[in-house]
PDB file of N, CA and C and ligand atoms in Angstrom:
ATOM      1  N   MET A   1       0.773  -1.231  -0.064  1.00 74.00           N
ATOM      2  CA  MET A   1       0.054   0.013   0.041  1.00 74.00           C
ATOM      3  C   MET A   1       0.945   1.228  -0.006  1.00 74.00           C
ATOM      4  N   VAL A   2       0.570   2.128  -0.715  1.00 82.00           N
ATOM      5  CA  VAL A   2       1.297   3.441  -0.862  1.00 82.00           C
ATOM      6  C   VAL A   2       0.505   4.521  -0.201  1.00 82.00           C
ATOM      7  N   ASN A   3       1.396   5.250   0.662  1.00 85.00           N
ATOM      8  CA  ASN A   3       0.629   6.278   1.314  1.00 85.00           C
ATOM      9  C   ASN A   3       0.851   7.676   0.521  1.00 85.00           C
ATOM     10  N   ARG A   4      -0.224   8.130  -0.208  1.00 88.00           N
ATOM     11  CA  ARG A   4      -0.018   9.176  -1.239  1.00 88.00           C
ATOM     12  C   ARG A   4       0.105  10.498  -0.450  1.00 88.00           C
ATOM     13  N   MET A   5      -0.465  10.592   0.734  1.00 88.00           N
ATOM     14  CA  MET A   5      -0.630  11.888   1.554  1.00 88.00           C
ATOM     15  C   MET A   5       0.655  12.025   2.508  1.00 88.00           C
ATOM     16  N   ARG A   6       1.690  11.161   2.356  1.00 90.00           N
ATOM     17  CA  ARG A   6       2.559  11.172   3.351  1.00 90.00           C
ATOM     18  C   ARG A   6       3.364  12.451   3.340  1.00 90.00           C
ATOM     19  N   ALA A   7       3.550  13.262   4.393  1.00 90.00           N
ATOM     20  CA  ALA A   7       4.233  14.561   4.358  1.00 90.00           C
ATOM     21  C   ALA A   7       5.844  14.308   4.455  1.00 90.00           C
ATOM     22  N   THR A   8       6.559  14.983   3.617  1.00 94.00           N
ATOM     23  CA  THR A   8       8.003  14.864   3.778  1.00 94.00           C
ATOM     24  C   THR A   8       8.500  15.358   4.998  1.00 94.00           C
ATOM     25  N   ARG A   9       9.865  15.167   5.167  1.00 96.00           N
ATOM     26  CA  ARG A   9      10.462  15.698   6.201  1.00 96.00           C
ATOM     27  C   ARG A   9      10.288  17.175   6.397  1.00 96.00           C
ATOM     28  N   SER A  10      10.477  17.737   5.127  1.00 96.00           N
ATOM     29  CA  SER A  10      10.523  19.203   4.963  1.00 96.00           C
ATOM     30  C   SER A  10       9.146  19.783   5.373  1.00 96.00           C
ATOM     31  N   HIS A  11       8.015  19.094   4.708  1.00 95.00           N
ATOM     32  CA  HIS A  11       6.796  19.334   5.007  1.00 95.00           C
ATOM     33  C   HIS A  11       6.336  19.366   6.600  1.00 95.00           C
ATOM     34  N   ARG A  12       6.809  18.382   7.301  1.00 95.00           N
ATOM     35  CA  ARG A  12       6.562  18.224   8.664  1.00 95.00           C
ATOM     36  C   ARG A  12       7.256  19.229   9.453  1.00 95.00           C
ATOM     37  N   ASN A  13       8.580  19.543   9.112  1.00 96.00           N
ATOM     38  CA  ASN A  13       9.345  20.535   9.791  1.00 96.00           C
ATOM     39  C   ASN A  13       8.802  21.981   9.784  1.00 96.00           C
ATOM     40  N   ASN A  14       8.369  22.181   8.504  1.00 97.00           N
ATOM     41  CA  ASN A  14       7.656  23.387   8.220  1.00 97.00           C
ATOM     42  C   ASN A  14       6.476  23.741   8.965  1.00 97.00           C
ATOM     43  N   ARG A  15       5.608  22.776   9.127  1.00 96.00           N
ATOM     44  CA  ARG A  15       4.591  22.753   9.992  1.00 96.00           C
ATOM     45  C   ARG A  15       4.858  22.944  11.574  1.00 96.00           C
ATOM     46  N   ARG A  16       6.032  22.290  11.914  1.00 96.00           N
ATOM     47  CA  ARG A  16       6.412  22.524  13.276  1.00 96.00           C
ATOM     48  C   ARG A  16       7.123  23.772  13.627  1.00 96.00           C
ATOM     49  N   SER A  17       7.408  24.623  12.501  1.00 97.00           N
ATOM     50  CA  SER A  17       8.226  25.721  12.733  1.00 97.00           C
ATOM     51  C   SER A  17       7.319  26.790  13.642  1.00 97.00           C
ATOM     52  N   HIS A  18       6.138  26.599  13.755  1.00 96.00           N
ATOM     53  CA  HIS A  18       5.263  27.535  14.707  1.00 96.00           C
ATOM     54  C   HIS A  18       5.045  26.759  16.026  1.00 96.00           C
ATOM     55  N   HIS A  19       5.553  25.687  16.485  1.00 97.00           N
ATOM     56  CA  HIS A  19       5.332  25.169  17.566  1.00 97.00           C
ATOM     57  C   HIS A  19       6.256  25.422  18.755  1.00 97.00           C
ATOM     58  N   ALA A  20       7.203  26.335  18.713  1.00 96.00           N
ATOM     59  CA  ALA A  20       8.058  26.744  19.682  1.00 96.00           C
ATOM     60  C   ALA A  20       7.302  27.552  20.855  1.00 96.00           C
ATOM     61  N   LEU A  21       7.767  27.201  22.105  1.00 94.00           N
ATOM     62  CA  LEU A  21       7.213  27.826  23.204  1.00 94.00           C
ATOM     63  C   LEU A  21       7.796  29.256  23.368  1.00 94.00           C
ATOM     64  N   ASP A  22       7.208  30.246  23.845  1.00 92.00           N
ATOM     65  CA  ASP A  22       7.766  31.500  24.128  1.00 92.00           C
ATOM     66  C   ASP A  22       7.893  31.589  25.625  1.00 92.00           C
ATOM     67  N   ALA A  23       8.816  32.581  25.990  1.00 92.00           N
ATOM     68  CA  ALA A  23       9.199  32.831  27.325  1.00 92.00           C
ATOM     69  C   ALA A  23       7.900  33.174  28.160  1.00 92.00           C
ATOM     70  N   ALA A  24       7.736  32.926  29.495  1.00 91.00           N
ATOM     71  CA  ALA A  24       6.903  33.344  30.509  1.00 91.00           C
ATOM     72  C   ALA A  24       6.782  34.685  30.595  1.00 91.00           C
ATOM     73  N   ARG A  25       5.653  35.341  30.574  1.00 92.00           N
ATOM     74  CA  ARG A  25       5.525  36.877  30.675  1.00 92.00           C
ATOM     75  C   ARG A  25       5.678  37.157  32.152  1.00 92.00           C
ATOM     76  N   MET A  26       6.624  37.992  32.571  1.00 95.00           N
ATOM     77  CA  MET A  26       6.850  38.375  34.097  1.00 95.00           C
ATOM     78  C   MET A  26       6.441  39.768  34.180  1.00 95.00           C
ATOM     79  N   SER A  27       5.943  40.055  35.507  1.00 94.00           N
ATOM     80  CA  SER A  27       5.718  41.401  35.912  1.00 94.00           C
ATOM     81  C   SER A  27       6.269  41.621  37.235  1.00 94.00           C
ATOM     82  N   ALA A  28       6.513  42.862  37.621  1.00 95.00           N
ATOM     83  CA  ALA A  28       7.041  43.198  38.975  1.00 95.00           C
ATOM     84  C   ALA A  28       5.999  43.186  39.902  1.00 95.00           C
ATOM     85  N   CYS A  29       6.498  42.648  41.201  1.00 94.00           N
ATOM     86  CA  CYS A  29       5.570  42.538  42.299  1.00 94.00           C
ATOM     87  C   CYS A  29       5.289  43.916  42.940  1.00 94.00           C
ATOM     88  N   SER A  30       4.049  44.234  43.152  1.00 93.00           N
ATOM     89  CA  SER A  30       3.728  45.574  43.775  1.00 93.00           C
ATOM     90  C   SER A  30       4.157  45.852  45.098  1.00 93.00           C
ATOM     91  N   LYS A  31       4.396  44.735  45.749  1.00 92.00           N
ATOM     92  CA  LYS A  31       4.868  44.937  47.201  1.00 92.00           C
ATOM     93  C   LYS A  31       6.493  45.009  47.357  1.00 92.00           C
ATOM     94  N   CYS A  32       7.130  44.065  46.768  1.00 92.00           N
ATOM     95  CA  CYS A  32       8.608  43.914  46.887  1.00 92.00           C
ATOM     96  C   CYS A  32       9.424  44.252  45.548  1.00 92.00           C
ATOM     97  N   GLY A  33       8.648  44.275  44.348  1.00 94.00           N
ATOM     98  CA  GLY A  33       9.213  44.591  43.204  1.00 94.00           C
ATOM     99  C   GLY A  33       9.910  43.446  42.530  1.00 94.00           C
ATOM    100  N   ALA A  34       9.936  42.262  43.061  1.00 94.00           N
ATOM    101  CA  ALA A  34      10.672  41.150  42.449  1.00 94.00           C
ATOM    102  C   ALA A  34       9.825  40.522  41.339  1.00 94.00           C
ATOM    103  N   PRO A  35      10.426  40.118  40.147  1.00 95.00           N
ATOM    104  CA  PRO A  35       9.665  39.669  39.094  1.00 95.00           C
ATOM    105  C   PRO A  35       8.792  38.406  39.378  1.00 95.00           C
ATOM    106  N   HIS A  36       7.650  38.326  39.018  1.00 95.00           N
ATOM    107  CA  HIS A  36       6.902  37.098  39.198  1.00 95.00           C
ATOM    108  C   HIS A  36       5.916  36.891  37.944  1.00 95.00           C
ATOM    109  N   GLN A  37       5.589  35.631  37.756  1.00 95.00           N
ATOM    110  CA  GLN A  37       4.677  35.369  36.579  1.00 95.00           C
ATOM    111  C   GLN A  37       3.268  35.979  36.692  1.00 95.00           C
ATOM    112  N   ASN A  38       2.760  36.569  35.590  1.00 94.00           N
ATOM    113  CA  ASN A  38       1.362  36.958  35.540  1.00 94.00           C
ATOM    114  C   ASN A  38       0.387  36.205  36.163  1.00 94.00           C
ATOM    115  N   HIS A  39      -0.558  36.691  37.025  1.00 94.00           N
ATOM    116  CA  HIS A  39      -1.602  35.868  37.509  1.00 94.00           C
ATOM    117  C   HIS A  39      -1.151  34.707  38.565  1.00 94.00           C
ATOM    118  N   HIS A  40       0.237  34.922  39.019  1.00 94.00           N
ATOM    119  CA  HIS A  40       0.762  33.994  39.940  1.00 94.00           C
ATOM    120  C   HIS A  40       1.171  34.761  41.206  1.00 94.00           C
ATOM    121  N   ILE A  41       1.115  34.018  42.340  1.00 94.00           N
ATOM    122  CA  ILE A  41       1.666  34.631  43.577  1.00 94.00           C
ATOM    123  C   ILE A  41       3.177  34.942  43.507  1.00 94.00           C
ATOM    124  N   CYS A  42       3.539  36.003  44.104  1.00 94.00           N
ATOM    125  CA  CYS A  42       5.045  36.380  44.193  1.00 94.00           C
ATOM    126  C   CYS A  42       5.710  35.478  45.289  1.00 94.00           C
ATOM    127  N   MET A  43       6.720  34.664  44.851  1.00 92.00           N
ATOM    128  CA  MET A  43       7.371  33.721  45.622  1.00 92.00           C
ATOM    129  C   MET A  43       8.417  34.247  46.510  1.00 92.00           C
ATOM    130  N   THR A  44       8.775  35.523  46.297  1.00 91.00           N
ATOM    131  CA  THR A  44       9.579  36.159  47.157  1.00 91.00           C
ATOM    132  C   THR A  44       9.049  36.782  48.518  1.00 91.00           C
ATOM    133  N   CYS A  45       7.729  37.376  48.350  1.00 91.00           N
ATOM    134  CA  CYS A  45       7.247  37.844  49.653  1.00 91.00           C
ATOM    135  C   CYS A  45       5.891  37.225  49.870  1.00 91.00           C
ATOM    136  N   GLY A  46       5.355  36.344  48.876  1.00 92.00           N
ATOM    137  CA  GLY A  46       4.196  35.729  49.211  1.00 92.00           C
ATOM    138  C   GLY A  46       2.831  36.530  49.113  1.00 92.00           C
ATOM    139  N   SER A  47       2.842  37.516  48.262  1.00 94.00           N
ATOM    140  CA  SER A  47       1.662  38.326  47.992  1.00 94.00           C
ATOM    141  C   SER A  47       1.139  38.107  46.660  1.00 94.00           C
ATOM    142  N   TYR A  48      -0.144  38.368  46.575  1.00 94.00           N
ATOM    143  CA  TYR A  48      -0.861  38.271  45.325  1.00 94.00           C
ATOM    144  C   TYR A  48      -1.713  39.601  45.332  1.00 94.00           C
ATOM    145  N   ASN A  49      -1.746  40.319  44.345  1.00 92.00           N
ATOM    146  CA  ASN A  49      -2.580  41.691  44.044  1.00 92.00           C
ATOM    147  C   ASN A  49      -2.365  42.558  45.256  1.00 92.00           C
ATOM    148  N   GLY A  50      -1.255  42.564  45.672  1.00 90.00           N
ATOM    149  CA  GLY A  50      -1.034  43.613  46.853  1.00 90.00           C
ATOM    150  C   GLY A  50      -1.293  43.262  48.244  1.00 90.00           C
ATOM    151  N   ARG A  51      -1.889  41.999  48.365  1.00 92.00           N
ATOM    152  CA  ARG A  51      -2.139  41.467  49.767  1.00 92.00           C
ATOM    153  C   ARG A  51      -1.286  40.124  50.062  1.00 92.00           C
ATOM    154  N   THR A  52      -1.005  39.774  51.177  1.00 91.00           N
ATOM    155  CA  THR A  52      -0.202  38.785  51.740  1.00 91.00           C
ATOM    156  C   THR A  52      -1.103  37.463  51.582  1.00 91.00           C
ATOM    157  N   VAL A  53      -0.748  36.484  50.808  1.00 91.00           N
ATOM    158  CA  VAL A  53      -1.611  35.329  50.690  1.00 91.00           C
ATOM    159  C   VAL A  53      -0.961  34.102  51.414  1.00 91.00           C
ATOM    160  N   LEU A  54       0.505  34.126  51.310  1.00 89.00           N
ATOM    161  CA  LEU A  54       1.226  33.040  51.786  1.00 89.00           C
ATOM    162  C   LEU A  54       2.258  33.361  52.795  1.00 89.00           C
ATOM    163  N   ASP A  55       2.311  32.844  53.961  1.00 89.00           N
ATOM    164  CA  ASP A  55       3.234  33.255  55.092  1.00 89.00           C
ATOM    165  C   ASP A  55       4.524  32.511  54.708  1.00 89.00           C
ATOM    166  N   LEU A  56       5.495  32.999  53.992  1.00 87.00           N
ATOM    167  CA  LEU A  56       6.685  32.473  53.662  1.00 87.00           C
ATOM    168  C   LEU A  56       7.742  32.276  54.748  1.00 87.00           C
ATOM    169  N   THR A  57       7.596  32.992  55.814  1.00 87.00           N
ATOM    170  CA  THR A  57       8.533  32.845  56.894  1.00 87.00           C
ATOM    171  C   THR A  57       8.128  31.520  57.606  1.00 87.00           C
ATOM    172  N   ALA A  58       6.792  31.290  57.783  1.00 87.00           N
ATOM    173  CA  ALA A  58       6.379  29.984  58.564  1.00 87.00           C
ATOM    174  C   ALA A  58       6.865  28.820  57.547  1.00 87.00           C
ATOM    175  N   LYS A  59       6.732  29.053  56.440  1.00 85.00           N
ATOM    176  CA  LYS A  59       7.120  27.997  55.300  1.00 85.00           C
ATOM    177  C   LYS A  59       8.611  27.764  55.464  1.00 85.00           C
ATOM    178  N   ALA A  60       9.508  28.749  55.529  1.00 87.00           N
ATOM    179  CA  ALA A  60      10.912  28.742  55.581  1.00 87.00           C
ATOM    180  C   ALA A  60      11.362  27.950  56.837  1.00 87.00           C
ATOM    181  N   THR A  61      10.685  28.337  58.044  1.00 91.00           N
ATOM    182  CA  THR A  61      11.029  27.662  59.375  1.00 91.00           C
ATOM    183  C   THR A  61      10.728  26.286  59.343  1.00 91.00           C
ATOM    184  N   ALA A  62       9.470  25.953  58.786  1.00 91.00           N
ATOM    185  CA  ALA A  62       9.166  24.619  58.736  1.00 91.00           C
ATOM    186  C   ALA A  62      10.031  23.680  57.845  1.00 91.00           C
ATOM    187  N   LYS A  63      10.612  24.333  56.739  1.00 91.00           N
ATOM    188  CA  LYS A  63      11.561  23.614  55.956  1.00 91.00           C
ATOM    189  C   LYS A  63      12.895  23.375  56.601  1.00 91.00           C
ATOM    190  N   ALA A  64      13.345  24.488  57.379  1.00 92.00           N
ATOM    191  CA  ALA A  64      14.549  24.310  58.133  1.00 92.00           C
ATOM    192  C   ALA A  64      14.441  23.209  59.241  1.00 92.00           C
ATOM    193  N   LYS A  65      13.269  23.233  59.878  1.00 93.00           N
ATOM    194  CA  LYS A  65      13.081  22.167  60.896  1.00 93.00           C
ATOM    195  C   LYS A  65      13.115  20.740  60.332  1.00 93.00           C
ATOM    196  N   LYS A  66      12.583  20.680  59.221  1.00 93.00           N
ATOM    197  CA  LYS A  66      12.541  19.343  58.358  1.00 93.00           C
ATOM    198  C   LYS A  66      14.013  18.780  58.068  1.00 93.00           C
ATOM    199  N   ILE A  67      14.727  19.900  57.588  1.00 94.00           N
ATOM    200  CA  ILE A  67      16.138  19.537  57.155  1.00 94.00           C
ATOM    201  C   ILE A  67      16.892  19.238  58.427  1.00 94.00           C
ATOM    202  N   ALA A  68      16.654  19.874  59.508  1.00 93.00           N
ATOM    203  CA  ALA A  68      17.438  19.627  60.686  1.00 93.00           C
ATOM    204  C   ALA A  68      17.178  18.214  61.163  1.00 93.00           C
ATOM    205  N   ALA A  69      15.824  17.736  61.064  1.00 93.00           N
ATOM    206  CA  ALA A  69      15.296  16.515  61.537  1.00 93.00           C
ATOM    207  C   ALA A  69      15.949  15.463  60.831  1.00 93.00           C
ATOM    208  N   ALA A  70      16.101  15.730  59.442  1.00 93.00           N
ATOM    209  CA  ALA A  70      16.704  14.701  58.503  1.00 93.00           C
ATOM    210  C   ALA A  70      18.304  14.470  58.870  1.00 93.00           C
ATOM    211  N   LYS A  71      18.864  15.559  59.100  1.00 91.00           N
ATOM    212  CA  LYS A  71      20.336  15.477  59.559  1.00 91.00           C
ATOM    213  C   LYS A  71      20.666  14.750  60.810  1.00 91.00           C
ATOM    214  N   LYS A  72      19.569  14.732  61.757  1.00 85.00           N
ATOM    215  CA  LYS A  72      19.857  14.070  63.063  1.00 85.00           C
ATOM    216  C   LYS A  72      19.787  12.607  62.914  1.00 85.00           C
ATOM    217  N   LYS A  73      19.197  12.022  61.977  1.00 75.00           N
ATOM    218  CA  LYS A  73      19.108  10.693  61.777  1.00 75.00           C
ATOM    219  C   LYS A  73      20.525   9.907  61.491  1.00 75.00           C
TER     220      LYS A  73
HETATM  221 ZN1  LIG B 101       6.732  40.261  46.168  1.00 57.70          ZN
END
């Protein structure tokens, strides 16, 4: 059986020339000025739309505690 509609490598690559991903759009945090992704929480200060949503200090202390416990073993 002959595949009459088979795309050549050139045809396939021409189609895929539009498939490249572009870089994530970043904006500056209104609270600390650090760059963060649009519609995402700022991972530097834990704020979204000007208000604090995530307590990053509590998260950091919990992580330090976990690491210290792992080192003890
Ligand atoms: Zn921030």
